[in-house]
Structure formats: C-alpha cells, structure tokens
mmCIF file of C-alpha atoms in Angstrom:
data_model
loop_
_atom_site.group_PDB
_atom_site.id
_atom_site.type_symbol
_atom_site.label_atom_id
_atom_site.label_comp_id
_atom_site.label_asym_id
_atom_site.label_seq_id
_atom_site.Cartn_x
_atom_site.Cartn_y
_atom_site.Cartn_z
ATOM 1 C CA UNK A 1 100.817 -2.773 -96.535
ATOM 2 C CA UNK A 2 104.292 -1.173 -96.786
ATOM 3 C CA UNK A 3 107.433 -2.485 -95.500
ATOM 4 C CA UNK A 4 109.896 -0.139 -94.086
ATOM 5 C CA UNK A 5 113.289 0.169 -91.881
ATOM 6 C CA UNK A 6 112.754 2.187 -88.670
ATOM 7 C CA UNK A 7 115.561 4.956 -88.669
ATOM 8 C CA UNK A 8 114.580 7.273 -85.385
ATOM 9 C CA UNK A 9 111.598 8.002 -83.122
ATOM 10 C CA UNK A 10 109.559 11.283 -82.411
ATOM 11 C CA UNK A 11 109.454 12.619 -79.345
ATOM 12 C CA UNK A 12 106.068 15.006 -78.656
ATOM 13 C CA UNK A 13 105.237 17.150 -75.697
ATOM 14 C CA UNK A 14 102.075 16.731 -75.958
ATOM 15 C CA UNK A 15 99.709 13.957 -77.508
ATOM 16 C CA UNK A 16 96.075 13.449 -77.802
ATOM 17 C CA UNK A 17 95.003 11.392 -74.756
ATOM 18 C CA UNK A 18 93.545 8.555 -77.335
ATOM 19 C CA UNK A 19 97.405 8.322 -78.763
ATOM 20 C CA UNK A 20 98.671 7.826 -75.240
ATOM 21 C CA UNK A 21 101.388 5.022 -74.392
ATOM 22 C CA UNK A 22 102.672 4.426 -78.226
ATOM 23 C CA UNK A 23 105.630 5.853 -79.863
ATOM 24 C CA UNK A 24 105.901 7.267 -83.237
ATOM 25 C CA UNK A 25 108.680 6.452 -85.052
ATOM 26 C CA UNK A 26 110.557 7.239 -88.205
ATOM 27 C CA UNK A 27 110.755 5.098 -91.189
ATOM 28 C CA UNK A 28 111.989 4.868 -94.283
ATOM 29 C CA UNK A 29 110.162 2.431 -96.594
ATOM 30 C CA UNK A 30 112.073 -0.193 -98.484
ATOM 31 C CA UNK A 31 113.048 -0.094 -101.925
ATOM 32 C CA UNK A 32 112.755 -3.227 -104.214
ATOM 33 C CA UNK A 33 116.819 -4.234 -104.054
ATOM 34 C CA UNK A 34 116.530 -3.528 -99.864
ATOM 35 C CA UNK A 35 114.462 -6.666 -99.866
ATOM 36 C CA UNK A 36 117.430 -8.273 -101.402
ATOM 37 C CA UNK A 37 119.920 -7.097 -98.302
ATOM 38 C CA UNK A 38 118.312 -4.668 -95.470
ATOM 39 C CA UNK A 39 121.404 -3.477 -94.720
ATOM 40 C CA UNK A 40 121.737 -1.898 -98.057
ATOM 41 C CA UNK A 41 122.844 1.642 -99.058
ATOM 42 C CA UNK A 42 120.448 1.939 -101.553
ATOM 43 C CA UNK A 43 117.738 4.330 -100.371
ATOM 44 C CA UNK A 44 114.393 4.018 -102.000
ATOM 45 C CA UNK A 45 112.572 7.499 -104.220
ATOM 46 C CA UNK A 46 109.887 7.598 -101.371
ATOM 47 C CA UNK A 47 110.474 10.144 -98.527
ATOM 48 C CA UNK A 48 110.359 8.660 -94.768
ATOM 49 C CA UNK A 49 107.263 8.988 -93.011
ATOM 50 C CA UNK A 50 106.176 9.286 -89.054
ATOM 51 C CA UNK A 51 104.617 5.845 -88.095
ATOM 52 C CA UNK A 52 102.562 5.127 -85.024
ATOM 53 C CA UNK A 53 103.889 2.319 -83.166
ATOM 54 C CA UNK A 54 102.166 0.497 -80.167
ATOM 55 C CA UNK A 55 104.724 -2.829 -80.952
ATOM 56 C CA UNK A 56 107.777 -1.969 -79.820
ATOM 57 C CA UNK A 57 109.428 -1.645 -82.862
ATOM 58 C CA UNK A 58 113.046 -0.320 -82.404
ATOM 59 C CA UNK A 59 115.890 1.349 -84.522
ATOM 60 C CA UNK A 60 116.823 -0.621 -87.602
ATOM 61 C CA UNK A 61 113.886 -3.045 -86.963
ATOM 62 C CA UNK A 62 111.953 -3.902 -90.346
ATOM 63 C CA UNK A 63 108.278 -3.095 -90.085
ATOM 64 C CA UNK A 64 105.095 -3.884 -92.242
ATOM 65 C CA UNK A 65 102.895 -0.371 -92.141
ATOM 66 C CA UNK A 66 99.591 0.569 -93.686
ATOM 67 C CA UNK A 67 98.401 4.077 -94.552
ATOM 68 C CA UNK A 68 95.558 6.053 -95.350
ATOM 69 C CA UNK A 69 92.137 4.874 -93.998
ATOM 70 C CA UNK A 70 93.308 1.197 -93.184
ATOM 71 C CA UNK A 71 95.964 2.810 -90.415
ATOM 72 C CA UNK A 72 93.154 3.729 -88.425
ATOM 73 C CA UNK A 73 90.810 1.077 -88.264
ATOM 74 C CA UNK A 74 92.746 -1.035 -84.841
ATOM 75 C CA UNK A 75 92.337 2.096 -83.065
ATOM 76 C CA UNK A 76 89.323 4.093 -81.375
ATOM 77 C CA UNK A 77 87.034 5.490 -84.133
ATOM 78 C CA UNK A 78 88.273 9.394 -84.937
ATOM 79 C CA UNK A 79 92.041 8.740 -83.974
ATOM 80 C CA UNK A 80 93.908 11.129 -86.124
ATOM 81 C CA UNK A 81 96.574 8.566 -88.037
ATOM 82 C CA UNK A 82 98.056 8.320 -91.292
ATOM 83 C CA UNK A 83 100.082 5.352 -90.833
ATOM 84 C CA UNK A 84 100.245 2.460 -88.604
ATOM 85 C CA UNK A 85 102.566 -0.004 -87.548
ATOM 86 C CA UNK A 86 101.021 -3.446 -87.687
ATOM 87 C CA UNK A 87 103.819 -5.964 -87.333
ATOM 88 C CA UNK A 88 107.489 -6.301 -86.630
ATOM 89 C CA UNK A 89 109.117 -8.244 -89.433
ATOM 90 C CA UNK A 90 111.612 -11.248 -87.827
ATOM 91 C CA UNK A 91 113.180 -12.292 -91.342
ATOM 92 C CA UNK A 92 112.970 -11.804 -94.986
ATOM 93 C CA UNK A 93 113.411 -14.396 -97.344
ATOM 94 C CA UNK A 94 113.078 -12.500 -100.990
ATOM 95 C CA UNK A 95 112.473 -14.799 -104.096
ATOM 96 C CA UNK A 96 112.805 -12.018 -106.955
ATOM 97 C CA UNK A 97 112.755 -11.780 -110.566
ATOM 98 C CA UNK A 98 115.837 -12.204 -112.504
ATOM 99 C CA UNK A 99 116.830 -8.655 -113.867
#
C-alpha cells in the first residue's frame, strides 16, 4: 500500500457497468518529506496515477492505495483496475529518521 494526496477526479462518459457508482480520482503519491507536512511543495519523482475510489475520498484528502493484482481483489473477479483506493487517511503522525 501507497499513500497519496488526491489532486482532481476523472470524469468518463462511459464506464463498464461492473465500475458503476465509484469515482476515479487523481493522485499524486507522497514523497518521504510529505509525510513530514502534507501540505508541502515538495512533489515526489513518481508520476500521479488514476485511482478508483468507491470511499468518497475528496480533493486534497490523503489516501492509502494498492496497485497491481491486490487493487482488484475487493471487487467482482475480472474488473479491469490498476489501483484501488482502500482507505481515507484522518491524520498522520510521522516518527522519521534523523537525516
């Protein structure tokens, strides 16, 4: 799992009927010094990606996401997605390294 900052939404004209009533949204996964202050400049190296969403997750919310074969394992079996919103993060509390 992933934790990114949701910066838009998709809208689609026309969805697969097993995708119906979620949203897809856009977000930018967090960098190591975001965790430190979300409302950071910083951008992390890793390119935003298009997240299915059936939370409720909204702009700047933080999200936790998983990818790849895990993203579709709470949905019906041969659902075409890559990544998967599975929770809606409500605070942070970061307890780093020194560096």
């Amino acid at each position: 799992m992933r934790f990114g900052k949701v910066i838009g939404r998709v809208v689609l004209g026309q969805t697969l009927e097993s995708l119906a009533g979620a949203r897809w949204l856009m977000v930018k996964p967090l960098s190591r010094a975001q965790f430190k202050d979300t409302e950071s400049k910083e951008s992390s190296a890793d390119p935003a990606l298009v997240v299915y969403d059936k939370l409720g997750a909204g702009l700047g919310d933080v999200i936790g996401f998983t990818e790849g074969g895990e993203a579709m394992l709470p949905l019906p079996r041969g659902t075409p997605v890559d990544a998967y919103s599975a929770l809606i993060v409500d605070r942070i509390n970061f307890f780093g390294t020194k560096s």
